[in-house]
Amino acid sequence: MVPDGIDVETYVEYCGERFPLSPQQRFFIGREADLSVDNNPYLHRRFLVLHFEGGMWWLSNLGSHLSASISAGDVGFSGVVGPGARMPLVFGKTTVVFTAGPTTYELDVYAGAPGVDEVTQPYINIGQTTVGVPKLTESQKVLIVVLAEQILRRDGTGSSAIPSSAQAAARLGWSLTKFNRKLDNVCDKLDQLGVSGMRGGGGKLASNRRTKLVEYAIASRVVTRDDLPLIDEEAQRNAQGM
């Protein structure tokens, strides 16, 4: 008999054991928690918490010095939830990996929000900063989509699937100068909203900025697979204008 409020399709899996999740209750992970992963003195008693809010599941980091890496292989998304931060889990299956002292732990969370494609939250909380969902122009949105293209198509994983600015500009039929100007505009807009990692310089910093932009856009569903046709539409318009 499954207790009321428990969804058998929503659970945490660790070492072959399933722990069901309920939208009415927070689920803690740590040394002394609903899921006690290990009696490891380097691990917080309550390190992570899974909770249902605003129509979707969230993973929050309650720790003071440990971070958790999350990945969703189906969409090639990866990110880090640092101390005090939280992230929505909108991918169906999310793998969570963290290290405490000499030991690394891995668990899977099967938690997708019902009808998540229709969910548009008025804000997304990253760390202790409340970030507004940005209002993007058509060209700003297609810029993000082209950077996230391979990840959205599930052909790549992580930052290795994110094109350079020159590659992305060529894909859209833009000049590199135009692409970089619009990239600056998008990043400035998100930086003003409190999204971290949007200020970059040359070399590695610029690459990290594109990665952070894609991670934020996918996690907050600013762009989805449904937006992929925008790339070819933009490329065709520019080809006809040549």
Short mmCIF file of C-alpha atoms in Angstrom, two decimals:
data_model
loop_
_atom_site.label_atom_id
_atom_site.label_comp_id
_atom_site.label_asym_id
_atom_site.label_seq_id
_atom_site.Cartn_x
_atom_site.Cartn_y
_atom_site.Cartn_z
CA MET A 1 0.00 0.00 0.00
CA VAL A 2 1.56 3.30 -1.09
CA PRO A 3 0.92 6.12 1.42
CA ASP A 4 -1.17 9.08 0.26
CA GLY A 5 0.86 11.81 -1.40
CA ILE A 6 3.63 9.44 -2.50
CA ASP A 7 4.34 9.20 -6.23
CA VAL A 8 6.01 5.87 -6.98
CA GLU A 9 7.55 7.43 -10.10
CA THR A 10 9.30 10.13 -8.05
CA TYR A 11 12.14 8.83 -5.92
CA VAL A 12 15.83 8.86 -5.04
CA GLU A 13 17.89 5.80 -5.94
CA TYR A 14 21.06 5.10 -3.99
CA CYS A 15 23.05 1.87 -3.94
CA GLY A 16 20.16 -0.02 -5.53
CA GLU A 17 17.60 1.19 -2.99
CA ARG A 18 14.69 3.50 -3.78
CA PHE A 19 13.49 6.24 -1.46
CA PRO A 20 10.07 7.66 -2.50
CA LEU A 21 9.48 11.42 -2.51
CA SER A 22 6.35 13.27 -1.48
CA PRO A 23 5.49 16.82 -2.58
CA GLN A 24 4.19 17.42 0.95
CA GLN A 25 7.51 16.60 2.64
CA ARG A 26 11.11 17.71 2.31
CA PHE A 27 13.62 14.93 1.77
CA PHE A 28 17.04 15.42 3.37
CA ILE A 29 20.31 13.79 2.29
CA GLY A 30 23.40 13.69 4.45
CA ARG A 31 25.10 11.95 7.35
CA GLU A 32 21.99 11.91 9.56
CA ALA A 33 18.99 12.44 7.28
CA ASP A 34 16.12 10.76 5.46
CA LEU A 35 18.84 9.28 3.28
CA SER A 36 21.90 8.74 5.45
CA VAL A 37 24.50 7.99 2.82
CA ASP A 38 27.41 7.35 5.19
CA ASN A 39 28.71 8.00 8.69
CA ASN A 40 31.35 10.26 7.21
CA PRO A 41 32.55 13.08 9.51
CA TYR A 42 33.38 15.22 6.45
CA LEU A 43 29.74 15.11 5.32
CA HIS A 44 27.13 17.50 6.69
CA ARG A 45 24.38 15.94 8.79
CA ARG A 46 21.90 17.53 6.40
CA PHE A 47 23.70 18.37 3.20
CA LEU A 48 21.06 18.38 0.44
CA VAL A 49 17.28 18.70 0.48
CA LEU A 50 14.75 17.83 -2.20
CA HIS A 51 11.53 19.84 -2.04
CA PHE A 52 8.53 20.57 -4.26
CA GLU A 53 7.81 24.23 -4.89
CA GLY A 54 6.11 26.26 -7.59
CA GLY A 55 5.12 23.20 -9.59
CA MET A 56 8.57 21.60 -9.76
CA TRP A 57 11.16 19.75 -7.71
CA TRP A 58 14.22 21.60 -6.42
CA LEU A 59 17.59 20.47 -5.07
CA SER A 60 19.00 22.82 -2.43
CA ASN A 61 22.45 22.74 -0.85
CA LEU A 62 22.24 23.31 2.90
CA GLY A 63 25.97 22.84 3.43
CA SER A 64 28.60 25.42 4.21
CA HIS A 65 31.58 24.07 2.27
CA LEU A 66 30.57 21.13 0.05
CA SER A 67 29.20 21.37 -3.48
CA ALA A 68 27.18 18.88 -5.52
CA SER A 69 27.59 18.28 -9.24
CA ILE A 70 24.43 17.45 -11.16
CA SER A 71 24.03 16.09 -14.66
CA ALA A 72 21.21 15.04 -16.93
CA GLY A 73 22.56 12.75 -19.62
CA ASP A 74 19.45 12.89 -21.78
CA VAL A 75 19.98 16.59 -22.48
CA GLY A 76 23.72 16.77 -21.87
CA PHE A 77 23.26 19.26 -19.02
CA SER A 78 25.73 19.58 -16.18
CA GLY A 79 26.02 22.10 -13.36
CA VAL A 80 27.16 22.67 -9.81
CA VAL A 81 24.99 23.47 -6.79
CA GLY A 82 27.24 25.27 -4.32
CA PRO A 83 26.64 26.05 -0.64
CA GLY A 84 23.40 27.99 -0.22
CA ALA A 85 22.36 27.47 -3.85
CA ARG A 86 19.45 25.57 -5.34
CA MET A 87 18.49 24.32 -8.79
CA PRO A 88 15.26 23.06 -10.37
CA LEU A 89 15.19 19.41 -11.44
CA VAL A 90 13.32 19.42 -14.74
CA PHE A 91 15.04 16.61 -16.63
CA GLY A 92 13.24 13.50 -15.35
CA LYS A 93 16.42 11.74 -14.20
CA THR A 94 19.20 13.75 -12.57
CA THR A 95 22.48 12.29 -11.34
CA VAL A 96 23.95 13.94 -8.23
CA VAL A 97 27.63 13.48 -7.33
CA PHE A 98 29.43 14.94 -4.32
CA THR A 99 32.67 14.35 -2.44
CA ALA A 100 33.17 14.52 1.33
CA GLY A 101 36.73 13.97 2.49
CA PRO A 102 38.24 11.04 0.56
CA THR A 103 34.87 9.57 -0.49
CA THR A 104 32.73 10.38 -3.54
CA TYR A 105 29.02 9.54 -3.58
CA GLU A 106 26.57 9.24 -6.48
CA LEU A 107 22.78 9.01 -6.47
CA ASP A 108 19.99 9.44 -8.99
CA VAL A 109 16.88 11.56 -8.55
CA TYR A 110 13.83 10.64 -10.63
CA ALA A 111 11.73 13.76 -10.30
CA GLY A 112 10.18 15.65 -13.18
CA ALA A 113 7.58 18.35 -12.77
CA PRO A 114 4.20 17.51 -14.36
CA GLY A 115 3.73 19.54 -17.54
CA VAL A 116 7.13 21.16 -17.02
CA ASP A 117 7.16 22.51 -20.59
CA GLU A 118 4.36 24.89 -19.64
CA VAL A 119 5.96 26.07 -16.41
CA THR A 120 7.25 29.64 -16.43
CA GLN A 121 8.28 30.77 -12.96
CA PRO A 122 8.30 34.48 -12.06
CA TYR A 123 11.76 33.94 -10.62
CA ILE A 124 14.48 31.40 -10.14
CA ASN A 125 16.58 31.39 -7.00
CA ILE A 126 20.28 30.82 -7.56
CA GLY A 127 22.10 30.88 -4.22
CA GLN A 128 20.79 33.72 -2.11
CA THR A 129 19.95 35.93 -5.08
CA THR A 130 16.47 36.10 -6.56
CA VAL A 131 16.81 36.29 -10.30
CA GLY A 132 14.05 37.51 -12.56
CA VAL A 133 13.27 35.64 -15.76
CA PRO A 134 14.75 37.85 -18.50
CA LYS A 135 12.74 39.38 -21.33
CA LEU A 136 14.72 38.59 -24.47
CA THR A 137 14.50 39.97 -27.97
CA GLU A 138 14.17 37.48 -30.82
CA SER A 139 17.83 37.84 -31.77
CA GLN A 140 18.96 37.45 -28.15
CA LYS A 141 16.98 34.24 -27.80
CA VAL A 142 18.29 32.71 -31.01
CA LEU A 143 21.82 33.52 -29.84
CA ILE A 144 21.27 31.43 -26.71
CA VAL A 145 19.61 28.65 -28.70
CA VAL A 146 22.55 28.35 -31.10
CA LEU A 147 24.99 28.13 -28.19
CA ALA A 148 22.86 25.41 -26.60
CA GLU A 149 22.02 23.65 -29.88
CA GLN A 150 24.08 20.48 -29.50
CA ILE A 151 23.04 20.04 -25.88
CA LEU A 152 19.37 20.52 -26.73
CA ARG A 153 19.72 18.00 -29.55
CA ARG A 154 21.29 15.58 -27.05
CA ASP A 155 24.37 15.19 -29.23
CA GLY A 156 26.85 16.46 -26.68
CA THR A 157 27.61 16.76 -23.02
CA GLY A 158 28.74 19.67 -20.92
CA SER A 159 30.82 22.58 -22.15
CA SER A 160 32.49 20.54 -24.92
CA ALA A 161 29.23 20.77 -26.87
CA ILE A 162 29.11 24.58 -26.74
CA PRO A 163 30.44 26.22 -29.93
CA SER A 164 32.90 29.08 -30.08
CA SER A 165 31.56 32.53 -30.83
CA ALA A 166 32.92 32.27 -34.38
CA GLN A 167 31.20 28.90 -34.95
CA ALA A 168 27.89 30.15 -33.53
CA ALA A 169 28.03 33.33 -35.61
CA ALA A 170 28.66 31.34 -38.80
CA ARG A 171 25.76 29.02 -37.97
CA LEU A 172 23.38 31.99 -37.87
CA GLY A 173 24.91 33.83 -40.80
CA TRP A 174 26.03 36.70 -38.56
CA SER A 175 29.33 38.51 -38.49
CA LEU A 176 31.49 37.79 -35.46
CA THR A 177 31.22 41.44 -34.45
CA LYS A 178 27.42 41.26 -34.46
CA PHE A 179 27.42 38.02 -32.46
CA ASN A 180 29.79 39.34 -29.81
CA ARG A 181 27.81 42.58 -29.47
CA LYS A 182 24.56 40.68 -28.92
CA LEU A 183 26.29 38.23 -26.56
CA ASP A 184 27.48 41.20 -24.50
CA ASN A 185 23.93 42.56 -24.39
CA VAL A 186 22.46 39.25 -23.22
CA CYS A 187 25.13 38.75 -20.57
CA ASP A 188 24.79 42.33 -19.31
CA LYS A 189 21.03 41.83 -18.97
CA LEU A 190 21.46 38.61 -16.99
CA ASP A 191 24.26 40.10 -14.89
CA GLN A 192 21.91 42.92 -13.86
CA LEU A 193 19.39 40.27 -12.82
CA GLY A 194 22.01 38.65 -10.57
CA VAL A 195 23.03 35.63 -12.68
CA SER A 196 26.63 34.77 -11.84
CA GLY A 197 29.39 34.19 -14.37
CA MET A 198 28.07 36.64 -16.98
CA ARG A 199 31.07 38.95 -16.90
CA GLY A 200 33.96 37.61 -18.96
CA GLY A 201 37.06 38.73 -20.77
CA GLY A 202 39.25 37.02 -23.29
CA GLY A 203 40.23 33.37 -23.61
CA LYS A 204 39.03 31.06 -20.87
CA LEU A 205 36.84 33.70 -19.23
CA ALA A 206 34.87 34.19 -22.45
CA SER A 207 34.44 30.42 -22.83
CA ASN A 208 33.24 30.14 -19.23
CA ARG A 209 30.74 32.92 -19.83
CA ARG A 210 29.16 31.04 -22.74
CA THR A 211 29.04 27.88 -20.61
CA LYS A 212 27.38 29.65 -17.68
CA LEU A 213 24.89 31.28 -20.05
CA VAL A 214 23.87 27.92 -21.51
CA GLU A 215 23.67 26.24 -18.10
CA TYR A 216 21.42 29.00 -16.77
CA ALA A 217 19.22 29.08 -19.88
CA ILE A 218 18.63 25.32 -19.87
CA ALA A 219 18.13 25.02 -16.10
CA SER A 220 15.62 27.88 -16.02
CA ARG A 221 14.04 26.77 -19.33
CA VAL A 222 14.68 30.08 -21.04
CA VAL A 223 15.32 27.87 -24.09
CA THR A 224 14.06 24.36 -24.86
CA ARG A 225 14.22 21.90 -27.76
CA ASP A 226 11.09 23.54 -29.16
CA ASP A 227 13.20 26.63 -29.91
CA LEU A 228 15.65 24.82 -32.20
CA PRO A 229 13.83 25.79 -35.45
CA LEU A 230 14.73 29.43 -34.69
CA ILE A 231 18.31 28.70 -35.76
CA ASP A 232 17.51 27.60 -39.31
CA GLU A 233 14.93 30.36 -39.68
CA GLU A 234 17.53 32.98 -38.78
CA ALA A 235 20.17 31.39 -41.01
CA GLN A 236 17.76 31.33 -43.96
CA ARG A 237 16.81 34.98 -43.51
CA ASN A 238 20.46 36.00 -43.52
CA ALA A 239 21.27 33.80 -46.52
CA GLN A 240 18.46 35.43 -48.54
CA GLY A 241 19.71 38.88 -47.62
CA MET A 242 23.23 38.22 -48.94
#
